[in-house]
Each structure stands twice: as structure tokens, then as C-alpha cells.
């Protein structure tokens, strides 16, 4: 339906703008078609860090496609009351945001360097050497002279 496609469009837009994807996994999450689509999109299409925040009470999610896709992602368990998981998740996300900032700065610097190199190359384009031009002119002159000689002999 158009409502679910516009919802997924909004979700995709948010994921594209995100620096880190925090997937709140639960039994209900892995049973939701939209949630599975969202996770697949992040997994397949985005080159961004993904972290699993385990919520809810069940453990059926561990048998899902999402669990398999996200097997290597960091996991923070919120099924039990503790502040440690929240602090660890926040520290992880903060570290990833700093890495993203450094990566973006590096990309900007690389782009700037390429721009400067291109300008430098354009500024230093090989200018024709007068001697080379003179040699070329001399060859052209010689060809003209040779043609004139041939015409005069005929």
C-alpha cells in the first residue's frame, strides 16, 4: 500500500541520514515485515555501523534471519534492568560518531587535495617551447620550399 511505501521511504531517508544504526531487536521486531525490510536495507545498502539493542522479553529473535545477518554486530542487552548496557551503548555510539566525523574530514581533505592537484596541473600545463615551435615552423617552411621547388621544376 502507499502508506507502507511512504513509511518505508521515511525510514530509508532517516537511515540514510543516520551516522549509526541502532536496531532494537525483539521477537516482535523480527516478525514485522517493515522492521525486517528496515534491517535488510541497513545491512545491504548502507555502509554504516549497525548495533543491536536487545529489547523485550523473548529470545525467539535469535533464530531469525536478522540474527544471522547481524551476528558480527555489537550487541547491548536491555532485557534486564541495568544502566551498564545503556552506558556501553552510548559510549559505542559516541565513538562511532567521532569515527564518522574523522572519516568525513578525511574525505573532505582528499577531495580538497584532488581539487588543488587538478588546479596545480592546469596551472603548470606544458607551454610550448619556442625552440620546438621554431623547429616545427622550420619543417613547415622546408615543406613549402620543397613544394615550391617541385612546382618550379615542372
GROMACS .gro file of C-alpha atoms in nm:
model
  154
    1UNK     CA    1   0.000   0.000   0.000
    2UNK     CA    2   0.105   0.361  -0.048
    3UNK     CA    3   0.101   0.421   0.330
    4UNK     CA    4   0.358   0.147   0.396
    5UNK     CA    5   0.573   0.255   0.098
    6UNK     CA    6   0.573   0.616   0.217
    7UNK     CA    7   0.651   0.492   0.570
    8UNK     CA    8   0.944   0.289   0.438
    9UNK     CA    9   1.052   0.591   0.232
   10UNK     CA   10   1.067   0.798   0.550
   11UNK     CA   11   1.250   0.519   0.734
   12UNK     CA   12   1.501   0.484   0.446
   13UNK     CA   13   1.557   0.861   0.446
   14UNK     CA   14   1.624   0.855   0.821
   15UNK     CA   15   1.861   0.560   0.786
   16UNK     CA   16   2.049   0.736   0.506
   17UNK     CA   17   2.095   1.044   0.722
   18UNK     CA   18   2.200   0.843   1.030
   19UNK     CA   19   2.565   0.803   1.127
   20UNK     CA   20   2.497   0.487   1.331
   21UNK     CA   21   2.205   0.245   1.304
   22UNK     CA   22   2.071   0.116   1.637
   23UNK     CA   23   1.836  -0.177   1.572
   24UNK     CA   24   1.614  -0.253   1.872
   25UNK     CA   25   1.572  -0.627   1.828
   26UNK     CA   26   1.290  -0.824   1.985
   27UNK     CA   27   1.068  -1.118   1.893
   28UNK     CA   28   0.812  -0.866   1.764
   29UNK     CA   29   1.074  -0.680   1.557
   30UNK     CA   30   1.182  -0.991   1.365
   31UNK     CA   31   0.816  -1.078   1.296
   32UNK     CA   32   0.737  -0.735   1.148
   33UNK     CA   33   0.775  -0.715   0.769
   34UNK     CA   34   0.859  -0.343   0.788
   35UNK     CA   35   1.121  -0.396   1.058
   36UNK     CA   36   1.282  -0.679   0.861
   37UNK     CA   37   1.285  -0.456   0.549
   38UNK     CA   38   1.443  -0.177   0.751
   39UNK     CA   39   1.716  -0.404   0.885
   40UNK     CA   40   1.782  -0.559   0.542
   41UNK     CA   41   1.810  -0.211   0.391
   42UNK     CA   42   2.063  -0.105   0.655
   43UNK     CA   43   2.252  -0.434   0.618
   44UNK     CA   44   2.258  -0.448   0.235
   45UNK     CA   45   2.265  -0.086   0.127
   46UNK     CA   46   2.427   0.130   0.391
   47UNK     CA   47   2.792   0.137   0.473
   48UNK     CA   48   2.728   0.244   0.831
   49UNK     CA   49   2.791   0.089   1.169
   50UNK     CA   50   2.498  -0.115   1.296
   51UNK     CA   51   2.450  -0.203   1.660
   52UNK     CA   52   2.192  -0.439   1.813
   53UNK     CA   53   1.999  -0.326   2.119
   54UNK     CA   54   1.812  -0.629   2.252
   55UNK     CA   55   1.473  -0.535   2.399
   56UNK     CA   56   1.157  -0.722   2.502
   57UNK     CA   57   1.139  -1.048   2.693
   58UNK     CA   58   1.168  -1.325   2.436
   59UNK     CA   59   1.461  -1.496   2.268
   60UNK     CA   60   1.293  -1.619   1.950
   61UNK     CA   61   1.463  -1.336   1.758
   62UNK     CA   62   1.789  -1.534   1.794
   63UNK     CA   63   1.650  -1.788   1.542
   64UNK     CA   64   1.571  -1.522   1.280
   65UNK     CA   65   1.729  -1.408   0.954
   66UNK     CA   66   1.812  -1.078   1.127
   67UNK     CA   67   2.009  -1.258   1.399
   68UNK     CA   68   2.211  -1.432   1.130
   69UNK     CA   69   2.272  -1.111   0.930
   70UNK     CA   70   2.370  -0.922   1.244
   71UNK     CA   71   2.585  -1.192   1.400
   72UNK     CA   72   2.901  -0.980   1.386
   73UNK     CA   73   2.740  -0.656   1.509
   74UNK     CA   74   2.794  -0.532   1.864
   75UNK     CA   75   2.509  -0.624   2.094
   76UNK     CA   76   2.375  -0.449   2.404
   77UNK     CA   77   2.111  -0.628   2.607
   78UNK     CA   78   1.830  -0.423   2.759
   79UNK     CA   79   1.616  -0.721   2.859
   80UNK     CA   80   1.736  -0.692   3.216
   81UNK     CA   81   1.727  -0.372   3.414
   82UNK     CA   82   2.073  -0.225   3.427
   83UNK     CA   83   2.232   0.106   3.343
   84UNK     CA   84   2.551  -0.060   3.224
   85UNK     CA   85   2.405  -0.155   2.885
   86UNK     CA   86   2.284   0.198   2.826
   87UNK     CA   87   2.621   0.350   2.919
   88UNK     CA   88   2.805   0.100   2.697
   89UNK     CA   89   2.567   0.166   2.406
   90UNK     CA   90   2.608   0.543   2.444
   91UNK     CA   91   2.988   0.508   2.457
   92UNK     CA   92   2.985   0.290   2.145
   93UNK     CA   93   2.762   0.531   1.952
   94UNK     CA   94   2.978   0.827   2.063
   95UNK     CA   95   3.292   0.650   1.940
   96UNK     CA   96   3.127   0.574   1.605
   97UNK     CA   97   3.013   0.936   1.570
   98UNK     CA   98   3.371   1.053   1.629
   99UNK     CA   99   3.497   0.800   1.372
  100UNK     CA  100   3.235   0.922   1.125
  101UNK     CA  101   3.343   1.281   1.182
  102UNK     CA  102   3.709   1.186   1.121
  103UNK     CA  103   3.615   0.989   0.810
  104UNK     CA  104   3.413   1.281   0.672
  105UNK     CA  105   3.702   1.518   0.747
  106UNK     CA  106   3.944   1.282   0.569
  107UNK     CA  107   3.711   1.259   0.268
  108UNK     CA  108   3.685   1.639   0.260
  109UNK     CA  109   4.064   1.674   0.275
  110UNK     CA  110   4.113   1.415  -0.001
  111UNK     CA  111   3.860   1.596  -0.219
  112UNK     CA  112   4.032   1.930  -0.148
  113UNK     CA  113   4.374   1.779  -0.230
  114UNK     CA  114   4.243   1.639  -0.559
  115UNK     CA  115   4.095   1.979  -0.643
  116UNK     CA  116   4.426   2.151  -0.562
  117UNK     CA  117   4.627   1.895  -0.764
  118UNK     CA  118   4.397   1.941  -1.063
  119UNK     CA  119   4.438   2.319  -1.041
  120UNK     CA  120   4.814   2.280  -1.000
  121UNK     CA  121   4.831   2.059  -1.309
  122UNK     CA  122   4.617   2.303  -1.507
  123UNK     CA  123   4.838   2.592  -1.394
  124UNK     CA  124   5.151   2.403  -1.494
  125UNK     CA  125   5.026   2.278  -1.828
  126UNK     CA  126   5.317   2.238  -2.063
  127UNK     CA  127   5.361   2.557  -2.250
  128UNK     CA  128   5.505   2.516  -2.598
  129UNK     CA  129   5.876   2.574  -2.611
  130UNK     CA  130   5.972   2.845  -2.861
  131UNK     CA  131   6.255   2.630  -2.994
  132UNK     CA  132   6.015   2.343  -3.058
  133UNK     CA  133   5.778   2.580  -3.239
  134UNK     CA  134   6.067   2.717  -3.437
  135UNK     CA  135   6.164   2.363  -3.536
  136UNK     CA  136   5.807   2.292  -3.642
  137UNK     CA  137   5.795   2.617  -3.836
  138UNK     CA  138   6.123   2.528  -3.997
  139UNK     CA  139   5.987   2.190  -4.106
  140UNK     CA  140   5.675   2.356  -4.244
  141UNK     CA  141   5.893   2.611  -4.420
  142UNK     CA  142   6.106   2.331  -4.563
  143UNK     CA  143   5.798   2.151  -4.692
  144UNK     CA  144   5.677   2.474  -4.856
  145UNK     CA  145   6.017   2.529  -5.010
  146UNK     CA  146   6.028   2.171  -5.135
  147UNK     CA  147   5.681   2.209  -5.288
  148UNK     CA  148   5.788   2.536  -5.448
  149UNK     CA  149   6.097   2.370  -5.590
  150UNK     CA  150   5.889   2.090  -5.734
  151UNK     CA  151   5.642   2.334  -5.889
  152UNK     CA  152   5.921   2.543  -6.033
  153UNK     CA  153   6.090   2.242  -6.189
  154UNK     CA  154   5.766   2.136  -6.359
   0.00000   0.00000   0.00000
